[in-house]
Amino acid sequence: MTDAARRAGRASSPTLHDVARAAGVSLATASRVLNGSERKVAESFRERVEKAADELGYTANASAQATARGTSAAIALLVADIADPYFGLIAAGVARGADAEGLIVTVAITARDADREAKILRALRGQRPRGVILAASRTETPDARTVAELAAFGPLGGRTVTFGEGGDRSILIDNRGGAERLGREMAQRGYRRAIAIAAAEGVRTSDDRLAGFTAGFTAGGGELERVYRGSFERESGAASMTEALADGVDADTLVFALSDVVAVGAMTAIRDGGRTVGDDIAVCGFDDVPVSRDVTPRLTTVRVPLSDLGFEAFRATVDAEWQQPALDLEVVVRESTPGL
């Protein structure tokens, strides 16, 4: 044990009092150094405190740091489903930004449940995060409880960023425009019949993508014959496609799925139903998550730079001058839509 540790009289679980005693400074000075207070501390005192803390193995208390600074060194990220690569890529971008700034990211799962979302936000207030990023598929009108909870962070010094409306700042994705370009491209490739697999009505991301694809496809001479409703999960895509096959799907029909994950589920159901993806039933998705390039045949989709959007969401929480850059979604045509 070091001399500092002997003076502290403890071999484990050192306290801030122990650090102050070992460094020969007041408790207030030790707190200012280790808990991140904005008040200045003489460099000689700072060095003594940091050295004593290292020797004792002291770990600063996050709650005390948040009190001293007004906010903690954490960014809170709320996602609907961390297993969905859409949210995983956003989280990766947020983490990239946080790492560069010496901050940490805490992740909470909302499961697209308004009650759960509001409760998580209320609990986070006590942790005083530097910023809150809400990345989830929203309804047309944000839930009033969520809006109220987001507003409550302002007086605590935390900035809120939402994918869509509701926060101090918004990350906007042109889902409708990207889907419309996809619909036009599919019509130009000769497809004239399509069915869609979407989420429940009222879910903003799904509604925008469905409306955009329908507009583009019909403008190009195609017809959207049926819409099947489910969720954003792979299993939902498989179930909806199984139902569609039971209803009857002609050869050369195009399936538009609201996301790549849903599209992969649909492709599995097509194969399980004894049909072929591509030359028989074409499939396209949205997002361009990595799995879209790994399935066979590779999936036609709309590329959304999700990791970059996550990084921009982080910058929006910490940069007073931040403005979202222009975002152009790209249609990526692959073998799942060979054309007619």
JSON list of C-alpha atoms in Angstrom, two decimals, residues 54-208:
[
{"chain": "A", "resi": 54, "resn": "ASP", "atom": "CA", "xyz": [-4.86, 7.55, -8.70]},
{"chain": "A", "resi": 55, "resn": "GLU", "atom": "CA", "xyz": [-2.90, 6.08, -5.80]},
{"chain": "A", "resi": 56, "resn": "LEU", "atom": "CA", "xyz": [-6.03, 5.35, -3.81]},
{"chain": "A", "resi": 57, "resn": "GLY", "atom": "CA", "xyz": [-7.97, 3.99, -6.77]},
{"chain": "A", "resi": 58, "resn": "TYR", "atom": "CA", "xyz": [-10.75, 6.50, -6.20]},
{"chain": "A", "resi": 59, "resn": "THR", "atom": "CA", "xyz": [-13.66, 6.58, -8.68]},
{"chain": "A", "resi": 60, "resn": "ALA", "atom": "CA", "xyz": [-15.67, 9.79, -8.90]},
{"chain": "A", "resi": 61, "resn": "ASN", "atom": "CA", "xyz": [-19.38, 9.65, -8.06]},
{"chain": "A", "resi": 62, "resn": "ALA", "atom": "CA", "xyz": [-21.47, 10.33, -11.17]},
{"chain": "A", "resi": 63, "resn": "SER", "atom": "CA", "xyz": [-24.26, 12.00, -9.20]},
{"chain": "A", "resi": 64, "resn": "ALA", "atom": "CA", "xyz": [-21.80, 14.32, -7.51]},
{"chain": "A", "resi": 65, "resn": "GLN", "atom": "CA", "xyz": [-20.27, 15.20, -10.87]},
{"chain": "A", "resi": 66, "resn": "ALA", "atom": "CA", "xyz": [-23.69, 16.00, -12.30]},
{"chain": "A", "resi": 67, "resn": "THR", "atom": "CA", "xyz": [-24.44, 18.26, -9.33]},
{"chain": "A", "resi": 68, "resn": "ALA", "atom": "CA", "xyz": [-21.13, 20.08, -9.67]},
{"chain": "A", "resi": 69, "resn": "ARG", "atom": "CA", "xyz": [-21.39, 20.56, -13.43]},
{"chain": "A", "resi": 70, "resn": "GLY", "atom": "CA", "xyz": [-25.14, 20.93, -13.74]},
{"chain": "A", "resi": 71, "resn": "THR", "atom": "CA", "xyz": [-25.12, 17.95, -16.14]},
{"chain": "A", "resi": 72, "resn": "SER", "atom": "CA", "xyz": [-23.37, 14.59, -16.21]},
{"chain": "A", "resi": 73, "resn": "ALA", "atom": "CA", "xyz": [-20.78, 13.33, -18.68]},
{"chain": "A", "resi": 74, "resn": "ALA", "atom": "CA", "xyz": [-23.38, 11.09, -20.33]},
{"chain": "A", "resi": 75, "resn": "ILE", "atom": "CA", "xyz": [-25.54, 11.23, -23.43]},
{"chain": "A", "resi": 76, "resn": "ALA", "atom": "CA", "xyz": [-28.81, 9.30, -23.17]},
{"chain": "A", "resi": 77, "resn": "LEU", "atom": "CA", "xyz": [-29.94, 7.48, -26.31]},
{"chain": "A", "resi": 78, "resn": "LEU", "atom": "CA", "xyz": [-33.45, 6.02, -26.52]},
{"chain": "A", "resi": 79, "resn": "VAL", "atom": "CA", "xyz": [-34.11, 3.52, -29.29]},
{"chain": "A", "resi": 80, "resn": "ALA", "atom": "CA", "xyz": [-37.06, 1.31, -30.08]},
{"chain": "A", "resi": 81, "resn": "ASP", "atom": "CA", "xyz": [-35.14, -1.95, -30.51]},
{"chain": "A", "resi": 82, "resn": "ILE", "atom": "CA", "xyz": [-31.38, -2.31, -30.14]},
{"chain": "A", "resi": 83, "resn": "ALA", "atom": "CA", "xyz": [-31.47, -5.64, -32.00]},
{"chain": "A", "resi": 84, "resn": "ASP", "atom": "CA", "xyz": [-32.66, -3.82, -35.14]},
{"chain": "A", "resi": 85, "resn": "PRO", "atom": "CA", "xyz": [-29.56, -2.86, -37.18]},
{"chain": "A", "resi": 86, "resn": "TYR", "atom": "CA", "xyz": [-31.27, 0.45, -38.04]},
{"chain": "A", "resi": 87, "resn": "PHE", "atom": "CA", "xyz": [-30.93, 1.55, -34.41]},
{"chain": "A", "resi": 88, "resn": "GLY", "atom": "CA", "xyz": [-27.62, -0.22, -33.96]},
{"chain": "A", "resi": 89, "resn": "LEU", "atom": "CA", "xyz": [-26.06, 1.91, -36.70]},
{"chain": "A", "resi": 90, "resn": "ILE", "atom": "CA", "xyz": [-27.51, 5.10, -35.19]},
{"chain": "A", "resi": 91, "resn": "ALA", "atom": "CA", "xyz": [-26.08, 4.08, -31.81]},
{"chain": "A", "resi": 92, "resn": "ALA", "atom": "CA", "xyz": [-22.67, 3.50, -33.40]},
{"chain": "A", "resi": 93, "resn": "GLY", "atom": "CA", "xyz": [-22.69, 7.03, -34.79]},
{"chain": "A", "resi": 94, "resn": "VAL", "atom": "CA", "xyz": [-23.71, 8.53, -31.43]},
{"chain": "A", "resi": 95, "resn": "ALA", "atom": "CA", "xyz": [-20.94, 6.55, -29.69]},
{"chain": "A", "resi": 96, "resn": "ARG", "atom": "CA", "xyz": [-18.39, 7.77, -32.23]},
{"chain": "A", "resi": 97, "resn": "GLY", "atom": "CA", "xyz": [-19.21, 11.37, -31.46]},
{"chain": "A", "resi": 98, "resn": "ALA", "atom": "CA", "xyz": [-19.34, 10.84, -27.70]},
{"chain": "A", "resi": 99, "resn": "ASP", "atom": "CA", "xyz": [-15.97, 9.09, -27.67]},
{"chain": "A", "resi": 100, "resn": "ALA", "atom": "CA", "xyz": [-14.33, 12.05, -29.41]},
{"chain": "A", "resi": 101, "resn": "GLU", "atom": "CA", "xyz": [-15.68, 14.36, -26.69]},
{"chain": "A", "resi": 102, "resn": "GLY", "atom": "CA", "xyz": [-14.80, 12.10, -23.74]},
{"chain": "A", "resi": 103, "resn": "LEU", "atom": "CA", "xyz": [-18.46, 11.37, -22.96]},
{"chain": "A", "resi": 104, "resn": "ILE", "atom": "CA", "xyz": [-20.29, 8.09, -22.46]},
{"chain": "A", "resi": 105, "resn": "VAL", "atom": "CA", "xyz": [-23.55, 6.89, -23.98]},
{"chain": "A", "resi": 106, "resn": "THR", "atom": "CA", "xyz": [-26.32, 5.22, -22.00]},
{"chain": "A", "resi": 107, "resn": "VAL", "atom": "CA", "xyz": [-28.89, 3.32, -24.07]},
{"chain": "A", "resi": 108, "resn": "ALA", "atom": "CA", "xyz": [-32.52, 2.65, -23.14]},
{"chain": "A", "resi": 109, "resn": "ILE", "atom": "CA", "xyz": [-35.10, 0.60, -25.06]},
{"chain": "A", "resi": 110, "resn": "THR", "atom": "CA", "xyz": [-38.57, 2.09, -25.55]},
{"chain": "A", "resi": 111, "resn": "ALA", "atom": "CA", "xyz": [-40.09, -0.85, -27.49]},
{"chain": "A", "resi": 112, "resn": "ARG", "atom": "CA", "xyz": [-42.23, 1.80, -29.23]},
{"chain": "A", "resi": 113, "resn": "ASP", "atom": "CA", "xyz": [-44.36, 2.04, -26.09]},
{"chain": "A", "resi": 114, "resn": "ALA", "atom": "CA", "xyz": [-45.46, 5.57, -25.18]},
{"chain": "A", "resi": 115, "resn": "ASP", "atom": "CA", "xyz": [-45.83, 4.79, -21.46]},
{"chain": "A", "resi": 116, "resn": "ARG", "atom": "CA", "xyz": [-42.41, 3.18, -21.30]},
{"chain": "A", "resi": 117, "resn": "GLU", "atom": "CA", "xyz": [-40.87, 6.06, -23.25]},
{"chain": "A", "resi": 118, "resn": "ALA", "atom": "CA", "xyz": [-42.25, 8.69, -20.85]},
{"chain": "A", "resi": 119, "resn": "LYS", "atom": "CA", "xyz": [-41.15, 6.70, -17.77]},
{"chain": "A", "resi": 120, "resn": "ILE", "atom": "CA", "xyz": [-37.61, 6.32, -19.11]},
{"chain": "A", "resi": 121, "resn": "LEU", "atom": "CA", "xyz": [-37.36, 10.02, -19.83]},
{"chain": "A", "resi": 122, "resn": "ARG", "atom": "CA", "xyz": [-38.62, 10.86, -16.33]},
{"chain": "A", "resi": 123, "resn": "ALA", "atom": "CA", "xyz": [-36.05, 8.55, -14.76]},
{"chain": "A", "resi": 124, "resn": "LEU", "atom": "CA", "xyz": [-33.26, 10.04, -16.87]},
{"chain": "A", "resi": 125, "resn": "ARG", "atom": "CA", "xyz": [-33.95, 13.51, -15.52]},
{"chain": "A", "resi": 126, "resn": "GLY", "atom": "CA", "xyz": [-32.43, 12.50, -12.20]},
{"chain": "A", "resi": 127, "resn": "GLN", "atom": "CA", "xyz": [-29.20, 11.55, -13.97]},
{"chain": "A", "resi": 128, "resn": "ARG", "atom": "CA", "xyz": [-28.93, 14.96, -15.66]},
{"chain": "A", "resi": 129, "resn": "PRO", "atom": "CA", "xyz": [-27.47, 13.76, -18.97]},
{"chain": "A", "resi": 130, "resn": "ARG", "atom": "CA", "xyz": [-25.67, 16.28, -21.14]},
{"chain": "A", "resi": 131, "resn": "GLY", "atom": "CA", "xyz": [-28.15, 15.50, -23.89]},
{"chain": "A", "resi": 132, "resn": "VAL", "atom": "CA", "xyz": [-31.02, 13.18, -24.75]},
{"chain": "A", "resi": 133, "resn": "ILE", "atom": "CA", "xyz": [-31.43, 11.62, -28.19]},
{"chain": "A", "resi": 134, "resn": "LEU", "atom": "CA", "xyz": [-34.78, 10.02, -28.94]},
{"chain": "A", "resi": 135, "resn": "ALA", "atom": "CA", "xyz": [-34.45, 7.80, -32.00]},
{"chain": "A", "resi": 136, "resn": "ALA", "atom": "CA", "xyz": [-37.66, 5.86, -32.53]},
{"chain": "A", "resi": 137, "resn": "SER", "atom": "CA", "xyz": [-40.44, 5.57, -35.08]},
{"chain": "A", "resi": 138, "resn": "ARG", "atom": "CA", "xyz": [-42.95, 8.20, -34.07]},
{"chain": "A", "resi": 139, "resn": "THR", "atom": "CA", "xyz": [-46.65, 8.63, -34.64]},
{"chain": "A", "resi": 140, "resn": "GLU", "atom": "CA", "xyz": [-47.90, 11.58, -36.67]},
{"chain": "A", "resi": 141, "resn": "THR", "atom": "CA", "xyz": [-48.44, 13.56, -33.46]},
{"chain": "A", "resi": 142, "resn": "PRO", "atom": "CA", "xyz": [-45.81, 13.01, -30.72]},
{"chain": "A", "resi": 143, "resn": "ASP", "atom": "CA", "xyz": [-47.25, 11.69, -27.45]},
{"chain": "A", "resi": 144, "resn": "ALA", "atom": "CA", "xyz": [-48.04, 14.58, -25.09]},
{"chain": "A", "resi": 145, "resn": "ARG", "atom": "CA", "xyz": [-46.30, 12.85, -22.18]},
{"chain": "A", "resi": 146, "resn": "THR", "atom": "CA", "xyz": [-43.11, 12.46, -24.18]},
{"chain": "A", "resi": 147, "resn": "VAL", "atom": "CA", "xyz": [-43.21, 16.11, -25.26]},
{"chain": "A", "resi": 148, "resn": "ALA", "atom": "CA", "xyz": [-43.67, 17.21, -21.64]},
{"chain": "A", "resi": 149, "resn": "GLU", "atom": "CA", "xyz": [-40.82, 15.02, -20.40]},
{"chain": "A", "resi": 150, "resn": "LEU", "atom": "CA", "xyz": [-38.49, 16.29, -23.11]},
{"chain": "A", "resi": 151, "resn": "ALA", "atom": "CA", "xyz": [-39.33, 19.89, -22.22]},
{"chain": "A", "resi": 152, "resn": "ALA", "atom": "CA", "xyz": [-38.42, 19.21, -18.58]},
{"chain": "A", "resi": 153, "resn": "PHE", "atom": "CA", "xyz": [-34.76, 18.69, -19.51]},
{"chain": "A", "resi": 154, "resn": "GLY", "atom": "CA", "xyz": [-34.33, 22.34, -20.55]},
{"chain": "A", "resi": 155, "resn": "PRO", "atom": "CA", "xyz": [-34.14, 23.82, -17.03]},
{"chain": "A", "resi": 156, "resn": "LEU", "atom": "CA", "xyz": [-31.64, 21.09, -16.08]},
{"chain": "A", "resi": 157, "resn": "GLY", "atom": "CA", "xyz": [-29.22, 22.15, -18.83]},
{"chain": "A", "resi": 158, "resn": "GLY", "atom": "CA", "xyz": [-29.69, 19.16, -21.13]},
{"chain": "A", "resi": 159, "resn": "ARG", "atom": "CA", "xyz": [-30.52, 19.53, -24.82]},
{"chain": "A", "resi": 160, "resn": "THR", "atom": "CA", "xyz": [-32.99, 17.11, -26.42]},
{"chain": "A", "resi": 161, "resn": "VAL", "atom": "CA", "xyz": [-32.69, 15.83, -29.99]},
{"chain": "A", "resi": 162, "resn": "THR", "atom": "CA", "xyz": [-35.38, 13.77, -31.68]},
{"chain": "A", "resi": 163, "resn": "PHE", "atom": "CA", "xyz": [-35.60, 11.87, -34.94]},
{"chain": "A", "resi": 164, "resn": "GLY", "atom": "CA", "xyz": [-38.66, 13.79, -36.11]},
{"chain": "A", "resi": 165, "resn": "GLU", "atom": "CA", "xyz": [-40.48, 16.47, -34.16]},
{"chain": "A", "resi": 166, "resn": "GLY", "atom": "CA", "xyz": [-40.67, 16.95, -30.41]},
{"chain": "A", "resi": 167, "resn": "GLY", "atom": "CA", "xyz": [-37.24, 17.95, -29.11]},
{"chain": "A", "resi": 168, "resn": "ASP", "atom": "CA", "xyz": [-35.09, 21.07, -29.00]},
{"chain": "A", "resi": 169, "resn": "ARG", "atom": "CA", "xyz": [-33.58, 19.96, -32.29]},
{"chain": "A", "resi": 170, "resn": "SER", "atom": "CA", "xyz": [-34.72, 17.48, -34.93]},
{"chain": "A", "resi": 171, "resn": "ILE", "atom": "CA", "xyz": [-32.96, 14.97, -37.16]},
{"chain": "A", "resi": 172, "resn": "LEU", "atom": "CA", "xyz": [-34.94, 14.78, -40.38]},
{"chain": "A", "resi": 173, "resn": "ILE", "atom": "CA", "xyz": [-34.91, 11.89, -42.85]},
{"chain": "A", "resi": 174, "resn": "ASP", "atom": "CA", "xyz": [-36.68, 12.32, -46.18]},
{"chain": "A", "resi": 175, "resn": "ASN", "atom": "CA", "xyz": [-38.37, 8.92, -46.00]},
{"chain": "A", "resi": 176, "resn": "ARG", "atom": "CA", "xyz": [-41.11, 9.96, -48.40]},
{"chain": "A", "resi": 177, "resn": "GLY", "atom": "CA", "xyz": [-38.73, 11.39, -50.99]},
{"chain": "A", "resi": 178, "resn": "GLY", "atom": "CA", "xyz": [-36.40, 8.39, -50.88]},
{"chain": "A", "resi": 179, "resn": "ALA", "atom": "CA", "xyz": [-39.28, 5.94, -51.22]},
{"chain": "A", "resi": 180, "resn": "GLU", "atom": "CA", "xyz": [-40.74, 7.92, -54.11]},
{"chain": "A", "resi": 181, "resn": "ARG", "atom": "CA", "xyz": [-37.45, 7.68, -55.99]},
{"chain": "A", "resi": 182, "resn": "LEU", "atom": "CA", "xyz": [-37.41, 3.94, -55.31]},
{"chain": "A", "resi": 183, "resn": "GLY", "atom": "CA", "xyz": [-40.96, 3.57, -56.65]},
{"chain": "A", "resi": 184, "resn": "ARG", "atom": "CA", "xyz": [-40.10, 5.47, -59.83]},
{"chain": "A", "resi": 185, "resn": "GLU", "atom": "CA", "xyz": [-36.97, 3.38, -60.35]},
{"chain": "A", "resi": 186, "resn": "MET", "atom": "CA", "xyz": [-38.90, 0.14, -59.95]},
{"chain": "A", "resi": 187, "resn": "ALA", "atom": "CA", "xyz": [-41.52, 1.29, -62.47]},
{"chain": "A", "resi": 188, "resn": "GLN", "atom": "CA", "xyz": [-38.75, 2.20, -64.90]},
{"chain": "A", "resi": 189, "resn": "ARG", "atom": "CA", "xyz": [-37.39, -1.33, -64.53]},
{"chain": "A", "resi": 190, "resn": "GLY", "atom": "CA", "xyz": [-40.69, -2.64, -65.87]},
{"chain": "A", "resi": 191, "resn": "TYR", "atom": "CA", "xyz": [-42.62, -3.62, -62.75]},
{"chain": "A", "resi": 192, "resn": "ARG", "atom": "CA", "xyz": [-46.34, -2.90, -62.93]},
{"chain": "A", "resi": 193, "resn": "ARG", "atom": "CA", "xyz": [-47.81, -4.80, -59.97]},
{"chain": "A", "resi": 194, "resn": "ALA", "atom": "CA", "xyz": [-46.71, -4.33, -56.37]},
{"chain": "A", "resi": 195, "resn": "ILE", "atom": "CA", "xyz": [-47.74, -5.22, -52.85]},
{"chain": "A", "resi": 196, "resn": "ALA", "atom": "CA", "xyz": [-46.42, -3.45, -49.75]},
{"chain": "A", "resi": 197, "resn": "ILE", "atom": "CA", "xyz": [-45.58, -4.60, -46.25]},
{"chain": "A", "resi": 198, "resn": "ALA", "atom": "CA", "xyz": [-45.92, -1.71, -43.81]},
{"chain": "A", "resi": 199, "resn": "ALA", "atom": "CA", "xyz": [-46.33, -1.04, -40.10]},
{"chain": "A", "resi": 200, "resn": "ALA", "atom": "CA", "xyz": [-49.56, -0.02, -38.41]},
{"chain": "A", "resi": 201, "resn": "GLU", "atom": "CA", "xyz": [-51.23, 3.11, -39.71]},
{"chain": "A", "resi": 202, "resn": "GLY", "atom": "CA", "xyz": [-50.14, 6.24, -37.87]},
{"chain": "A", "resi": 203, "resn": "VAL", "atom": "CA", "xyz": [-46.46, 5.28, -37.53]},
{"chain": "A", "resi": 204, "resn": "ARG", "atom": "CA", "xyz": [-44.77, 8.21, -39.23]},
{"chain": "A", "resi": 205, "resn": "THR", "atom": "CA", "xyz": [-41.77, 6.43, -40.78]},
{"chain": "A", "resi": 206, "resn": "SER", "atom": "CA", "xyz": [-43.90, 3.66, -42.26]},
{"chain": "A", "resi": 207, "resn": "ASP", "atom": "CA", "xyz": [-46.62, 6.02, -43.50]},
{"chain": "A", "resi": 208, "resn": "ASP", "atom": "CA", "xyz": [-44.11, 8.31, -45.21]}
]
